[in-house]
Each structure stands twice: as C-alpha cells, then as structure tokens.
Coordinates of C-alpha atoms in Angstrom, one line a residue:
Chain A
X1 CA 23.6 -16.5 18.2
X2 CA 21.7 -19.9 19.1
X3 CA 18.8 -17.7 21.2
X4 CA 15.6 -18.2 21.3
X5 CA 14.7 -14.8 19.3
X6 CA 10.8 -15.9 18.8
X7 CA 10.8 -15.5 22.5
X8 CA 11.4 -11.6 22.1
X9 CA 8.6 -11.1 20.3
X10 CA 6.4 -13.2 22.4
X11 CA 4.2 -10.0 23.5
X12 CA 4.2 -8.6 20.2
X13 CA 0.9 -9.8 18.6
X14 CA -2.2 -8.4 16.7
X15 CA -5.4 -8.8 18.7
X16 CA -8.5 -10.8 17.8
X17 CA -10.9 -7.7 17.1
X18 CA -7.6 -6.3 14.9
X19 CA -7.8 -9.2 12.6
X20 CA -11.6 -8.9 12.1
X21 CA -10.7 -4.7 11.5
X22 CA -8.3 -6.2 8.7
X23 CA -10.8 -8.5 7.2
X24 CA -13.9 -6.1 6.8
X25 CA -11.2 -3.3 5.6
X26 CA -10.3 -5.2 3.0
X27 CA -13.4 -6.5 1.7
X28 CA -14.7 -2.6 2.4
X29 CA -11.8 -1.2 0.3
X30 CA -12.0 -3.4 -2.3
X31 CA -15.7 -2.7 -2.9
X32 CA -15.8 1.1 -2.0
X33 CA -12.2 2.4 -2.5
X34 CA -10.6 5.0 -0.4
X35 CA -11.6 8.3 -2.6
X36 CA -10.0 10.5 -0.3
X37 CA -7.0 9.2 -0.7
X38 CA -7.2 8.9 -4.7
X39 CA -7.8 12.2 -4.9
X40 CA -5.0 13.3 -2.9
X41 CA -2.6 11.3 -4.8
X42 CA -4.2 11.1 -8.8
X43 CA -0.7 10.3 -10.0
X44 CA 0.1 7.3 -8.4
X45 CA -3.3 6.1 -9.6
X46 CA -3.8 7.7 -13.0
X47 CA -0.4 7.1 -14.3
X48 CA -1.6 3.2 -14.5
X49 CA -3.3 3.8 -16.9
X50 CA -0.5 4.1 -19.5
X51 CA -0.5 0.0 -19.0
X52 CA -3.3 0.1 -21.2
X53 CA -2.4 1.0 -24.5
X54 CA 0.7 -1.3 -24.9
X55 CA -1.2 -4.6 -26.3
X56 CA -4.2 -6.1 -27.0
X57 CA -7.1 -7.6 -29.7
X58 CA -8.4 -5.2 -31.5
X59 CA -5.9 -2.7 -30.8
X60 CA -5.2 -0.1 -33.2
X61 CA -2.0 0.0 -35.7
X62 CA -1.0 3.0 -33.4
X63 CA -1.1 0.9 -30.3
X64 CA 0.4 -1.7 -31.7
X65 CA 3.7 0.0 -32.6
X66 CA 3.8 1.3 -29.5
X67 CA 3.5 -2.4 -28.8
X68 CA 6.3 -3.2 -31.0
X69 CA 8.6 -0.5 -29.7
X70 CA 8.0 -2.0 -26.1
X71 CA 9.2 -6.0 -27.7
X72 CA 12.4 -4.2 -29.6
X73 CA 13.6 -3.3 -26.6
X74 CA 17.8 -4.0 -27.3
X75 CA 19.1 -6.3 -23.9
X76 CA 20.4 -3.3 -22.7
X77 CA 18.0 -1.3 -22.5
X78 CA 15.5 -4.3 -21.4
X79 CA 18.5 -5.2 -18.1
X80 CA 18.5 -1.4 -17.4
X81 CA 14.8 -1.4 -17.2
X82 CA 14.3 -4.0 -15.0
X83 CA 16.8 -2.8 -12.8
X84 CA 14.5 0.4 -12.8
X85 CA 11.6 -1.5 -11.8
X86 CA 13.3 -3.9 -9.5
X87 CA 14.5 -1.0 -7.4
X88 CA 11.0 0.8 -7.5
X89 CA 9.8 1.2 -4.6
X90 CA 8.0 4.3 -4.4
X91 CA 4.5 5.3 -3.4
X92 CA 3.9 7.9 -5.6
X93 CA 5.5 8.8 -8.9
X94 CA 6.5 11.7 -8.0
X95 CA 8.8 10.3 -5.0
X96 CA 10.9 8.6 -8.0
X97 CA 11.6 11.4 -9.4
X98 CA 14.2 14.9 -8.7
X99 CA 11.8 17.2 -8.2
X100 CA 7.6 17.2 -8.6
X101 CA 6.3 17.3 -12.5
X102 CA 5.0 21.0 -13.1
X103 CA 1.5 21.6 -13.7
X104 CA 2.5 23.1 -17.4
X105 CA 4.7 19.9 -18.1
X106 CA 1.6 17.3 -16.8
X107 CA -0.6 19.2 -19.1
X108 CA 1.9 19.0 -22.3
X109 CA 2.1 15.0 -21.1
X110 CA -1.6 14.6 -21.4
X111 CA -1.5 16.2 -25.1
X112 CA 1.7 14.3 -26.1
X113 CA 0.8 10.9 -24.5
X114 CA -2.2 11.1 -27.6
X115 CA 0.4 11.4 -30.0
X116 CA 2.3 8.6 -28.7
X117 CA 0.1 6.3 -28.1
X118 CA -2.8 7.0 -30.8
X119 CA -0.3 8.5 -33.3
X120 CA 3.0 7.0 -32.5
X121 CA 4.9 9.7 -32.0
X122 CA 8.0 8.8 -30.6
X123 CA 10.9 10.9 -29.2
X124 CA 14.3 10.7 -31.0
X125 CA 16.2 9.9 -28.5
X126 CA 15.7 7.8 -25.2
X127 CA 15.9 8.5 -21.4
X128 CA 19.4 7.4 -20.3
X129 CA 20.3 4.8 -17.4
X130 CA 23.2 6.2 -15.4
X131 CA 25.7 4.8 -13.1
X132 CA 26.0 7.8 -11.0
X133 CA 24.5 11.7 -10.9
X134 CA 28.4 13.0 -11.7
X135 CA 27.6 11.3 -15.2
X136 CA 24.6 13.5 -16.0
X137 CA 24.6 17.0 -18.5
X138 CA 23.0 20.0 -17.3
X139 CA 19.2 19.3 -17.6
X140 CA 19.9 16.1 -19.3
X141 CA 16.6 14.4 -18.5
X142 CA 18.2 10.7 -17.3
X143 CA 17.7 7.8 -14.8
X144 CA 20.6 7.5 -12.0
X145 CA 21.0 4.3 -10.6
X146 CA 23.0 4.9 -7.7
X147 CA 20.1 6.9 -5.8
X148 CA 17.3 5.3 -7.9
X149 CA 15.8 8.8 -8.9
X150 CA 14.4 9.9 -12.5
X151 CA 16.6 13.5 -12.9
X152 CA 14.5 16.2 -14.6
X153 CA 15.6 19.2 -16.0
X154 CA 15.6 22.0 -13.6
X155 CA 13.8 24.2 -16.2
X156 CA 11.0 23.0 -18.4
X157 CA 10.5 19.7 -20.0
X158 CA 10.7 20.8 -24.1
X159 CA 8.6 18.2 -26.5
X160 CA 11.2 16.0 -27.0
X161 CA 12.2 15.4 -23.4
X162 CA 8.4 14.9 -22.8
X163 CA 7.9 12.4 -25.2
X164 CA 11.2 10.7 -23.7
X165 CA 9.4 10.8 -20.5
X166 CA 6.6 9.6 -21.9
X167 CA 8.8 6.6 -23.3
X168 CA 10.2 6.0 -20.7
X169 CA 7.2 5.9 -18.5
X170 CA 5.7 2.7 -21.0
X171 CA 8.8 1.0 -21.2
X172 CA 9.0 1.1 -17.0
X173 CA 5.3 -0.1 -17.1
X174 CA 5.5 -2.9 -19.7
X175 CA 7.8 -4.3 -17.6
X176 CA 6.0 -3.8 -14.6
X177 CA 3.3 -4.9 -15.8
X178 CA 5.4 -8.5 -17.7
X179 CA 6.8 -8.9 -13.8
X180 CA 3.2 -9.1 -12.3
X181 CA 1.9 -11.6 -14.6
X182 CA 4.8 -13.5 -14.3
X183 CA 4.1 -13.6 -10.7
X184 CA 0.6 -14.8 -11.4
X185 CA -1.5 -12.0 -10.9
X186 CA -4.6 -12.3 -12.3
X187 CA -5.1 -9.8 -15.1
X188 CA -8.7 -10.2 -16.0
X189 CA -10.0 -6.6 -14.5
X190 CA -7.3 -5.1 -12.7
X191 CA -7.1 -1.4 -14.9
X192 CA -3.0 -1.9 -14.3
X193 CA -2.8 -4.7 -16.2
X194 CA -5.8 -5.5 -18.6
X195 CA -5.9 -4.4 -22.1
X196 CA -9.1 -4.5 -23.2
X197 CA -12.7 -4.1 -22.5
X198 CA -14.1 -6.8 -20.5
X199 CA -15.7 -9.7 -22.4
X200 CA -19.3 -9.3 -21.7
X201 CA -22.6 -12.1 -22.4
X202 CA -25.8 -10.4 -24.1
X203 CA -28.2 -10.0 -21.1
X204 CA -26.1 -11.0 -18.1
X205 CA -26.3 -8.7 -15.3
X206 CA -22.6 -7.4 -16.2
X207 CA -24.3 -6.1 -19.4
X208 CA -27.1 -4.5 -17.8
X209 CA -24.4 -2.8 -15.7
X210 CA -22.4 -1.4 -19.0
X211 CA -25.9 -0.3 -19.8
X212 CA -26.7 1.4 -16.6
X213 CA -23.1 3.0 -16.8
X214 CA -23.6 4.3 -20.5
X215 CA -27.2 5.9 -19.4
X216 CA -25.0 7.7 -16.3
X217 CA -22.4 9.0 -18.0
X218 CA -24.4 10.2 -21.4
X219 CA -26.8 11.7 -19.0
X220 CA -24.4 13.2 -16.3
X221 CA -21.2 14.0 -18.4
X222 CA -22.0 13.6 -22.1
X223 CA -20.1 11.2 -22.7
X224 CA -20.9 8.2 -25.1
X225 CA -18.5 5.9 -25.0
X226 CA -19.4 4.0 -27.6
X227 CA -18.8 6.8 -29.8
X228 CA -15.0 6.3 -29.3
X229 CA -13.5 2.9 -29.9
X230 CA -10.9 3.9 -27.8
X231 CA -12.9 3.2 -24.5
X232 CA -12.0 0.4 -22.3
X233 CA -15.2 -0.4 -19.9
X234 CA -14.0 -3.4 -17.3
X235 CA -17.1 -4.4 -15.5
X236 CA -16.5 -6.7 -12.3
X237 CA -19.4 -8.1 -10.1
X238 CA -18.6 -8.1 -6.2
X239 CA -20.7 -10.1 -4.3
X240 CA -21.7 -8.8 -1.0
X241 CA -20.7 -9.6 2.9
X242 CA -23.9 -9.4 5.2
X243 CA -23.5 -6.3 7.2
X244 CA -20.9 -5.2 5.3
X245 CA -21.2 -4.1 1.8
X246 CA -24.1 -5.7 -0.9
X247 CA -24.0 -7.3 -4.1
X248 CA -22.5 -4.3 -6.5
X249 CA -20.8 -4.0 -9.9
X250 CA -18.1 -2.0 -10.8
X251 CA -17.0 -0.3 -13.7
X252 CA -13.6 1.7 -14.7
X253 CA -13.9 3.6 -17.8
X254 CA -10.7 4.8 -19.3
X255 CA -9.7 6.1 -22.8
X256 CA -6.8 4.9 -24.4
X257 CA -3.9 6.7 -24.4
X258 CA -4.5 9.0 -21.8
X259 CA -2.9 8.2 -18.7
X260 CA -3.4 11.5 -17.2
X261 CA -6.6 12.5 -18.3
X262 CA -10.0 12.1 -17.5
X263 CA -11.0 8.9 -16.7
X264 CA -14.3 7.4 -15.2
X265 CA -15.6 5.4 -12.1
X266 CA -19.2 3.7 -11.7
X267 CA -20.1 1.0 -8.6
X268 CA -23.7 0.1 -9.1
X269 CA -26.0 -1.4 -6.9
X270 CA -26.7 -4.7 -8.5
X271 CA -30.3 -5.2 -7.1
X272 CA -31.5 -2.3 -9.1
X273 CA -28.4 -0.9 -11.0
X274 CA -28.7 2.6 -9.1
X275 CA -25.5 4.3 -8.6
X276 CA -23.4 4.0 -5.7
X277 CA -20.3 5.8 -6.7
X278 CA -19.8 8.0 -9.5
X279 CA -16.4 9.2 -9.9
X280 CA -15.0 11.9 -12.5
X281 CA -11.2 11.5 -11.6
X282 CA -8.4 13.0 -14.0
X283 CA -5.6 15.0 -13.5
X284 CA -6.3 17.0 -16.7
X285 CA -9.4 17.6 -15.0
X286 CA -8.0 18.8 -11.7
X287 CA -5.3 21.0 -13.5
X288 CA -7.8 22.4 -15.9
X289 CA -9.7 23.6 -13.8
X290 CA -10.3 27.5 -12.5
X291 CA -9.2 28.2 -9.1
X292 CA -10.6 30.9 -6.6
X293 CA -9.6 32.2 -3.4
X294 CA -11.0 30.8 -0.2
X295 CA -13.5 33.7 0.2
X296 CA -14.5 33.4 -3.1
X297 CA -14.6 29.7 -2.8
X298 CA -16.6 30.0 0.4
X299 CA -19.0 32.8 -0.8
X300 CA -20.1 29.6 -2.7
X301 CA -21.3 27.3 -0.8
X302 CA -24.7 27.5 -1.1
X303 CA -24.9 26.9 -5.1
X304 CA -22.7 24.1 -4.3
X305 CA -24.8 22.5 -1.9
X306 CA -27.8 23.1 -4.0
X307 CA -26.1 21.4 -6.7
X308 CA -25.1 18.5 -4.4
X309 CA -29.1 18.4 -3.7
X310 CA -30.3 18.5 -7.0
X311 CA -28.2 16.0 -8.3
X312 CA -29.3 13.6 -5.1
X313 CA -32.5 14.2 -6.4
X314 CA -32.6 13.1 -10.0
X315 CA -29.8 10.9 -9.5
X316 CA -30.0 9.0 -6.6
X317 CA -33.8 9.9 -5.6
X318 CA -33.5 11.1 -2.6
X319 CA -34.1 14.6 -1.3
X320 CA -33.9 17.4 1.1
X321 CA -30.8 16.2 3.1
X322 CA -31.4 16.3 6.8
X323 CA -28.3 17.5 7.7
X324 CA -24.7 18.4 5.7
X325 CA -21.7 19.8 6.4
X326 CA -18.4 20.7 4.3
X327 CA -14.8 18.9 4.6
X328 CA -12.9 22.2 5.7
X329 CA -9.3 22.6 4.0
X330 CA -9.8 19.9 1.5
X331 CA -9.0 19.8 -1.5
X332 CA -7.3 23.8 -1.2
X333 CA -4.0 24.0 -3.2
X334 CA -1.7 26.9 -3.1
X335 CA -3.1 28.3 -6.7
X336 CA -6.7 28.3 -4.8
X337 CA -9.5 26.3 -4.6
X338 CA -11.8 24.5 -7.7
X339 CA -13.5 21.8 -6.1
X340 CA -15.9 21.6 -2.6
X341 CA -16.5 18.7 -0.9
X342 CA -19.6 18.1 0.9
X343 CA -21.4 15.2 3.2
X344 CA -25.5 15.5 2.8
X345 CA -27.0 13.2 5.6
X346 CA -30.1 11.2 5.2
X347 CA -31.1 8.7 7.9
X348 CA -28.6 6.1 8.1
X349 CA -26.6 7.0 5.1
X350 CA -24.6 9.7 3.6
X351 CA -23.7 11.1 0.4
X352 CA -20.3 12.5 -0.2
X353 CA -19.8 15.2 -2.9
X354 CA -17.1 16.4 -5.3
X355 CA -18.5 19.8 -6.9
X356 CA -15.8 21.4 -9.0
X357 CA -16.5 25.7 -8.5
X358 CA -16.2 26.6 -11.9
X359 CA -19.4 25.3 -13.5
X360 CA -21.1 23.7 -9.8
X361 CA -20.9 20.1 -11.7
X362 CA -20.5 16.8 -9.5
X363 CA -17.0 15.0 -10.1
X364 CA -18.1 13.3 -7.5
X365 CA -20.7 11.2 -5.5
X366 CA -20.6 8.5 -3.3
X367 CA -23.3 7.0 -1.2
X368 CA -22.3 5.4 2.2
X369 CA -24.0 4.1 4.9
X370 CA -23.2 4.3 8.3
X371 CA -20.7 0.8 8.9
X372 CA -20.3 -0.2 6.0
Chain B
X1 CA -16.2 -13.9 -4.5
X2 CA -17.6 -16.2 -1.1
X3 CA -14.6 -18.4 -1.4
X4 CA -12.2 -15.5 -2.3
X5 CA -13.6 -14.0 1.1
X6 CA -12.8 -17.4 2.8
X7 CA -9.4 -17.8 2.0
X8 CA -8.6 -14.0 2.7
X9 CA -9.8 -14.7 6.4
X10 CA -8.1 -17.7 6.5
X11 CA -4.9 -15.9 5.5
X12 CA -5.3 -13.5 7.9
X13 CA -6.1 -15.3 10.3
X14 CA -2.4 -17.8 9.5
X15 CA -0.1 -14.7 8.8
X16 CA -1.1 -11.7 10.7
X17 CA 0.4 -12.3 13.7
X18 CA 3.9 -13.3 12.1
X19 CA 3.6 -9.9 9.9
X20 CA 2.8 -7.6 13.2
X21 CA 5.3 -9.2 14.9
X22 CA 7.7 -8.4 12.0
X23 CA 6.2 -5.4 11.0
X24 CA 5.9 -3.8 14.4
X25 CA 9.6 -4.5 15.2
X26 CA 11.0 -2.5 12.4
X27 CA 8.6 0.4 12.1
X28 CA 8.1 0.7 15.9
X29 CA 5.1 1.8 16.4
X30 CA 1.1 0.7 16.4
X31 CA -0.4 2.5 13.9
X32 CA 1.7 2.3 11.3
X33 CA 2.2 -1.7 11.6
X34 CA -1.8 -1.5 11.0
X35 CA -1.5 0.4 8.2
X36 CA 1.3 -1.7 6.8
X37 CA -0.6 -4.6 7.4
X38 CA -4.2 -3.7 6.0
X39 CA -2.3 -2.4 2.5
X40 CA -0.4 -6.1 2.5
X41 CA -3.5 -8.0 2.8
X42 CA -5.6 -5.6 0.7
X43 CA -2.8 -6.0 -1.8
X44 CA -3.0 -9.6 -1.2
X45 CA -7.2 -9.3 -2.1
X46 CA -6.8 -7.1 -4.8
X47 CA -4.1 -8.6 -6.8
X48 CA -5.3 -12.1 -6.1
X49 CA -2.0 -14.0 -6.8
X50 CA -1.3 -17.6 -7.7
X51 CA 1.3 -19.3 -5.5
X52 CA 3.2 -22.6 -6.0
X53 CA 2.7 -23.4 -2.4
X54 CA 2.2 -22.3 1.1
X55 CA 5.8 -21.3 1.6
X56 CA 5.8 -19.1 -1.4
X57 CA 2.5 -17.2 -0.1
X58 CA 4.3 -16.6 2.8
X59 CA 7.0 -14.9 1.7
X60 CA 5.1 -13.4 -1.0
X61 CA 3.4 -11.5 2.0
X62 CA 6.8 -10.9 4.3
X63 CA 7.9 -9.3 0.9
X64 CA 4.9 -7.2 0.3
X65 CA 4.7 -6.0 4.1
X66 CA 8.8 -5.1 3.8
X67 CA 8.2 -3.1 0.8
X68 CA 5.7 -1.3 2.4
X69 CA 7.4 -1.2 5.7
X70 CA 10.8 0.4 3.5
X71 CA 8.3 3.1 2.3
X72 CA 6.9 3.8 5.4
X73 CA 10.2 4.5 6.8
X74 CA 11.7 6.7 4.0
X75 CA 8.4 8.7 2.7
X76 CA 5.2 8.4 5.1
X77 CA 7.1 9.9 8.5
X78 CA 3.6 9.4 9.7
X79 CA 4.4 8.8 13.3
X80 CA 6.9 8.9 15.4
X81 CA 9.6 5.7 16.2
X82 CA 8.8 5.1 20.0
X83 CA 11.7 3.8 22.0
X84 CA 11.4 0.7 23.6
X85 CA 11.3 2.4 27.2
X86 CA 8.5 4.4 26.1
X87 CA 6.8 1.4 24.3
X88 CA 7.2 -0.7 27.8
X89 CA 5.1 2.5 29.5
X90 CA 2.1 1.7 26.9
X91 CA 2.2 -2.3 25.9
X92 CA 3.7 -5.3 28.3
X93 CA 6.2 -5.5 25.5
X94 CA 8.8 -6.9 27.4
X95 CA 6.9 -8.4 29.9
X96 CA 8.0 -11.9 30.9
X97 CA 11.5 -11.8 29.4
X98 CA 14.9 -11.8 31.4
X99 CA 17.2 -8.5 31.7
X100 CA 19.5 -9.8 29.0
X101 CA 16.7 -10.7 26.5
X102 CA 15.3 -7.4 27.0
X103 CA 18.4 -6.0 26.1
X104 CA 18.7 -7.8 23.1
X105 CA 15.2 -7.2 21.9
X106 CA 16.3 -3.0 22.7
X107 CA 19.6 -3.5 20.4
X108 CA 17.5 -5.3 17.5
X109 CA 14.9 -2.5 18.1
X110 CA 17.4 0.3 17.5
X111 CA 19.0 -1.2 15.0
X112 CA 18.8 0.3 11.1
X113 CA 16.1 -1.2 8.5
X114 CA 19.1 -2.8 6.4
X115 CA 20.2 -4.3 9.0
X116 CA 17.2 -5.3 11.2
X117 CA 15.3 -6.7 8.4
X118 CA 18.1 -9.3 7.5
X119 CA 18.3 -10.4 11.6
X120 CA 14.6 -10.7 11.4
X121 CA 13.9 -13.2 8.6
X122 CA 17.2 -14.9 9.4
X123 CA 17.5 -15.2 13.2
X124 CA 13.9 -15.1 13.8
X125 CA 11.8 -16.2 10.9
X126 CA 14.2 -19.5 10.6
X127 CA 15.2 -18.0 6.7
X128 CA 18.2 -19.1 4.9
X129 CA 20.5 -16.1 3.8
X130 CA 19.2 -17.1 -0.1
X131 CA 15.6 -17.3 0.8
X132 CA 16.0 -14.0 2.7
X133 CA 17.6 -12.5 -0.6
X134 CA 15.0 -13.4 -2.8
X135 CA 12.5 -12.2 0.1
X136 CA 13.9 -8.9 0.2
X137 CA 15.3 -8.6 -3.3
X138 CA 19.1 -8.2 -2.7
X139 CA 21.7 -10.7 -3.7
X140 CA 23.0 -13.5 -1.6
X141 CA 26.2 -11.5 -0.8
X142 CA 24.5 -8.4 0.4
X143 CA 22.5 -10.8 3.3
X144 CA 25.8 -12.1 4.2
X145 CA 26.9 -9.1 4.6
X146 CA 24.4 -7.3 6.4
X147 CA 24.4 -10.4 8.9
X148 CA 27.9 -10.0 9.8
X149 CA 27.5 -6.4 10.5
X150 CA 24.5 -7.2 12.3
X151 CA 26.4 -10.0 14.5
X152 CA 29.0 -7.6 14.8
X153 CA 26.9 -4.6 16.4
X154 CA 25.0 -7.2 18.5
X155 CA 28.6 -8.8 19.9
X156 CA 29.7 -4.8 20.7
X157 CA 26.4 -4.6 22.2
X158 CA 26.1 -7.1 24.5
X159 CA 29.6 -6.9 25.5
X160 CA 29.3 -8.0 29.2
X161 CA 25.6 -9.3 29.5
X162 CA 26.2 -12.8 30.3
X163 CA 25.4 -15.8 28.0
X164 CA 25.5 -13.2 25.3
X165 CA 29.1 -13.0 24.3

C-alpha cells in the first residue's frame, strides 16, 4: 500500500474564483445570515437558546437551580451524556429524534420550559440512556444508544414526559455547550453559548445600538425589554469589507427561558443606526399563528404588500417600490398558509418581507443590496 | 474584525484545496463539496476557535468538514453521487493518471463513508491510525479496523492489476 495516493487526487482541486466565493460567503453570512434557511429550520436555531438559562451573574435563584441540577449530574448520567453529545451529529433536532415533535407537544414545551427554567419545575423522573431499542417500554420516552435516536412516545407527550424532555434537552446542552468552550470557542456573543447580556460602555456606539434596538422594538412590536429582567441583548459590531457589506451592529434579543419562543433580531447600520434586518423569529410565533388556504392567502396580497410599503416607509424611509414580486410556495405548510413573503425593489436594493396574514404585521424585513 | 478577515483568507487560501480534495472524494459530487466547504469555514468564522498550533487547526477543520460531510450523506440527499465514469465526462478527473491508478482512485471512490474516510486521512493525508481516531472521533481500534477492511476490499479489488497486489 506504498502508492503515491496524493497523485489520485492531483485533478481534484478548488479553483481560484471558488476560494474568493468562500471568502465573501462567509464574511456575507456572518454579517447578513441566511433567513431563508432559519426560517425553514427554527428548531435547529431556536432550540439554542435553552443554553441560556443554565448559568450566569445576575441570574435568578430559578436559573441557578437549574444551574445546580446541571453540576449534580451523578457520573452516570454525566458519561451517558456525553456519549449523547459525542455521537450527535445531526442537523436538525428533529433528525435526533423517532419521529418529528407535534405542534401540540412544541406548544406545551414552550409553556413548561417557563416553569423549568423561571420556576424550577423539574420532572420526577429522568430520560433514560439505553443500550438497545429491545430495552425500551411502550411509549417510554428514552435515549437508545445503539441507533443514537431520542424515542418518543408514539402518542402524546403528557407533562411529565415534557418536562423530562425538557431536562433532558439542558443537560444535552450544558454539555455541549462545556465541550465548546473546552475547545476554545470564544463565548463572548455567540447566543449558543453566552449567558448574559453583553457588557456595554455608556455612550459607545454599541450602546447607541441597544438604544436604536429598544426604539425598534417598543415602536414596531411593543416590546420593552427593559421591562423584563429576563432579556438578554448581545450587541456585536461587524466592521465592514469594501464592496461587500458596511460597518453594522448586530443584536440578538432573547428571553430567558424560552427556547422556543419568540425571540428577536436587529442588524443596524452603524453610520446612522437605521435598521438593516429586523427579524421576529419564534416557533411559538409560527405555531400560533392562524392559517388560511391558498386562495384565501392569495386574495391577500394586496394588504400585504401595502403593509410591506408602509412599513418601508416609516421604517426604513423609503417609498413607493418600483417593482415587487412574491416568493411563490414559501412558507405554505400542509395546515395552510400565515405568513407571505415579498421582495419590494428600489434601485439597487431590495427589501425582503415577512408579513404574517392574520394581523398584516412584518416578522420580517431585510434590506439587501444587489452583491452584497 | 480586519485581522479576523485576514486570517480567514489566509486559511482558506492554506486548507481549501486539501478539504475539496477530501471532501469531493467522499460526497462525489461538486456542489455539495461547496456546500460542505462554505459551512466548515463559516463555522470556522463564526465560532472563532483557539488552536494550540497549526496542526491542530487543521484537523480541527478535516473534522468539521467530515462531520458535515457524514450529514450530508445520511440527511441532505441533495444531489446525486456521480460515478466516476460520468464524473470523467464533466471534469479531467482522471486525467494524467495510469490505467491502474485510475482504478484505484474508482475502488476508493466507490467505497462506503466508514471506510473511505479512514483510507483518506491515513493513506492520503499521511495520518497516524490515533490521529485519525481523534480526527474522526472513534477509538483507535475502530481505525484499525476499518483499515484492514479497507486493505482487504482494495487487495480483492485490484486482484490482477499489476503492481497492485
């Protein structure tokens, strides 16, 4: 076996112009974040956000013990865990587990992971680690190790099998999220891993960004999130790459305790602190949400278009778009339609909307220009 | 965020080739070796990682990409494995090499992930059975084995084409 194998792959190579795409892709994603694809996937994105409430200053006694629940851990259970984790290699969440959450069950998660979390309601029992699937009861809710899968009932979740989910969702991420730092990933505003608000100086343009970002929501959503000590606001500066993206801050917005719900996204322009992306993303937002048929959906088009307008005009200052279309089959479920997507086109840039049916508001805005 | 820019260019421009290369031979085909490689370096500029040295970087990102690569295979399905015949009609894949090397680059090419991915890092990326282990996350033993099996399919193999038996 003393070949020369490198010689095989001697025609195999990335080109020049490839390794410029991979550069500018980054740098793009980084900055602007593939929405499309968040939205077709909130799970795998949303579910992060359980990281949050595990540790932290300031952290309330609730958080805390779930803190302390997560250090108890017995050996056992900590090996079996990180056998879980080491052997995750999923995209999604739901690829880990038997068969796809229900919409009833994500919505009784949402209400429970308060509990948990905030109140520190925990189940009574916890989600087993099995050798093999032969092992397992009849709707026994329990890890399997010998085709990595989480097994879920076939009927229902009840409460107590949701809060062991919910368990043994934290426990899977504390670990996680100990492995990553252990690795040396840098924590500071990475919504996985960080903890806490981000540590901001009185009049630096980070704090005029919070500022901008409070203004936006209160105004758009109603939403003061200083009202509610259970906010995390991470603010991150990105400067820009001529030609492709400017200088821009970003801010996540997530409450604590609630992985699956609502959550918030703001990238500002940093020359002037107008918005660039604002982002109502949630799976309790999606699920809540009335559906209508396509016709239905269809026959409103026009208020959702005028509400695109509107809000392109007292948010973003810019009006009558020039051209627009809508994304066709996006966003359609089998229960219906809630939401319409829509590009308005002005000049050199475009504005891509999010309207959810029921009450014509924006989830969704995102100003792009054309390259970048 | 300049010098962050810097040193993703630079890293892009020292490990890309080695990752297609890599990449491209076990998911067999173009666009998904892209993909595969834009969500390692993204990951790699997103998660901003600390290594002890150059060595660890690199496999830090062969690791990444094979992750990625392993999903690819099992859940995305997003296009289809070409053959190498059909990959020779497109690229000059094999272009330059002699009968039997082409032959051996078609039985690597057909082989399964486990197996392929082992022969890859060992054979061709000049890894030792425990740096492949901790590269791919399996023990020692499990490399071992996987190369026998893999020496074993490529001896059936190449049965007959000379100066491989």
């Amino acid at each position: 076996m003393n070949k020369d194998y490198n010689k095989l792959l001697n025609n195999i190579d990335i080109t020049e112009e490839k390794k410029q795409e991979l550069y500018e892709n980054c740098i793009r994603s980084k900055h602007a974040g593939d929405f499309l694809f968040r939205y077709s996937q909130p799970l795998c994105i949303l579910i992060a956000a359980a990281v949050f409430m595990l540790t932290g200053i300031g952290a309330t006694a609730a958080v805390l013990s779930v803190k302390d629940r997560m250090e108890s851990m017995s050996e056992e259970e900590y090996n079996d865990y990180a056998y879980e984790v080491e052997n995750d290699t999923f995209v999604s969440v739901d690829e880990g587990f038997s068969r796809e959450l229900r919409d009833s069950e994500i919505l009784r998660i949402i209400e429970l992971e308060r509990d948990y979390y905030d109140n520190g309601v925990f189940p009574v029992n916890t989600v087993p680690h099995l050798q093999t699937a032969a092992e397992r009861e009849e709707d026994q809710l329990a890890y399997v190790a010998e085709d990595n899968l989480l097994y879920l009932p076939e009927k229902d979740m009840d409460d107590e099998q949701i809060l062991e989910y919910i368990d043994h969702d934290a426990k899977k991420w504390y670990l996680n999220s100990q492995a990553l730092m252990e690795e040396g990933f840098d924590v500071g505003t990475s919504p996985d891993l960080t903890y806490d608000s981000t540590e901001i100086a009185e009049g630096s343009g980070e704090q005029k960004a919070r500022d901008a970002g409070e203004k936006l929501l209160k105004d758009i959503y109603g939403v003061d999130i200083n009202a509610d000590k259970n906010w995390i606001v991470l603010v991150e500066f990105f400067e820009g790459e001529e030609g492709i993206t400017e200088d821009l801050y970003q801010l996540d917005i997530y409450k604590k305790g609630t992985g699956y719900a609502d959550s918030y996204q703001l990238r500002l322009r940093a020359e002037d602190m107008s918005p660039i992306l604002i982002n109502l993303a949630g799976y309790e937002r999606e699920l809540r949400a009335k559906r209508f048929s396509t016709a239905e959906a269809d026959a409103m088009n026009d208020s959702a278009y005028e509400s695109a307008v509107s809000f392109a005009g007292e948010y973003l200052g810019l009006g009558t778009p020039e051209d627009y279309r809508f994304e066709e089959d996006f966003g359609a479920t089998a229960d219906g339609e809630a939401f319409k997507y829509l590009i308005l086109k002005y000049g050199d840039k475009s504005v891509y909307f999010g309207i959810k049916l029921e009450d014509m508001k924006v989830i969704m805005c995102h100003v792009m220009r054309s390259g970048t | 965020m300049s010098t962050q820019n810097d040193e993703l260019r630079s890293v892009i421009n020292r490990y890309s080739s080695m990752l297609y290369k890599i990449c491209f031979l076990i998911l067999k085909n173009e666009q998904d070796t892209d993909d595969v490689l834009q969500e390692t370096f993204l990951a790699y500029y997103t998660k901003k990682p600390a290594f002890n040295s150059e060595e660890h970087k690199k496999a830090w990102l062969i690791r990444v990409s094979q992750n990625k690569c392993r999903e690819f295979l099992r859940f995305h399905k997003r296009h289809e494995r070409v053959s190498l015949e059909e990959m020779e009609e497109k690229l000059l894949i094999t272009d330059g090499l002699r009968g039997d090397e082409r032959y051996l680059l078609s039985v690597i090419w057909n082989m399964d992930y486990k197996l392929k991915s082992v022969v890859i890092l060992h054979y061709i990326e000049g890894y030792s059975t425990e740096e492949t282990a901790v590269i791919l996350k399996i023990s020692s033993a499990a490399v071992r084995k996987r190369l026998q099996r893999a020496r074993e399919e490529l001896k059936t193999e190449l049965k007959g084409v000379p100066d491989y038996e």
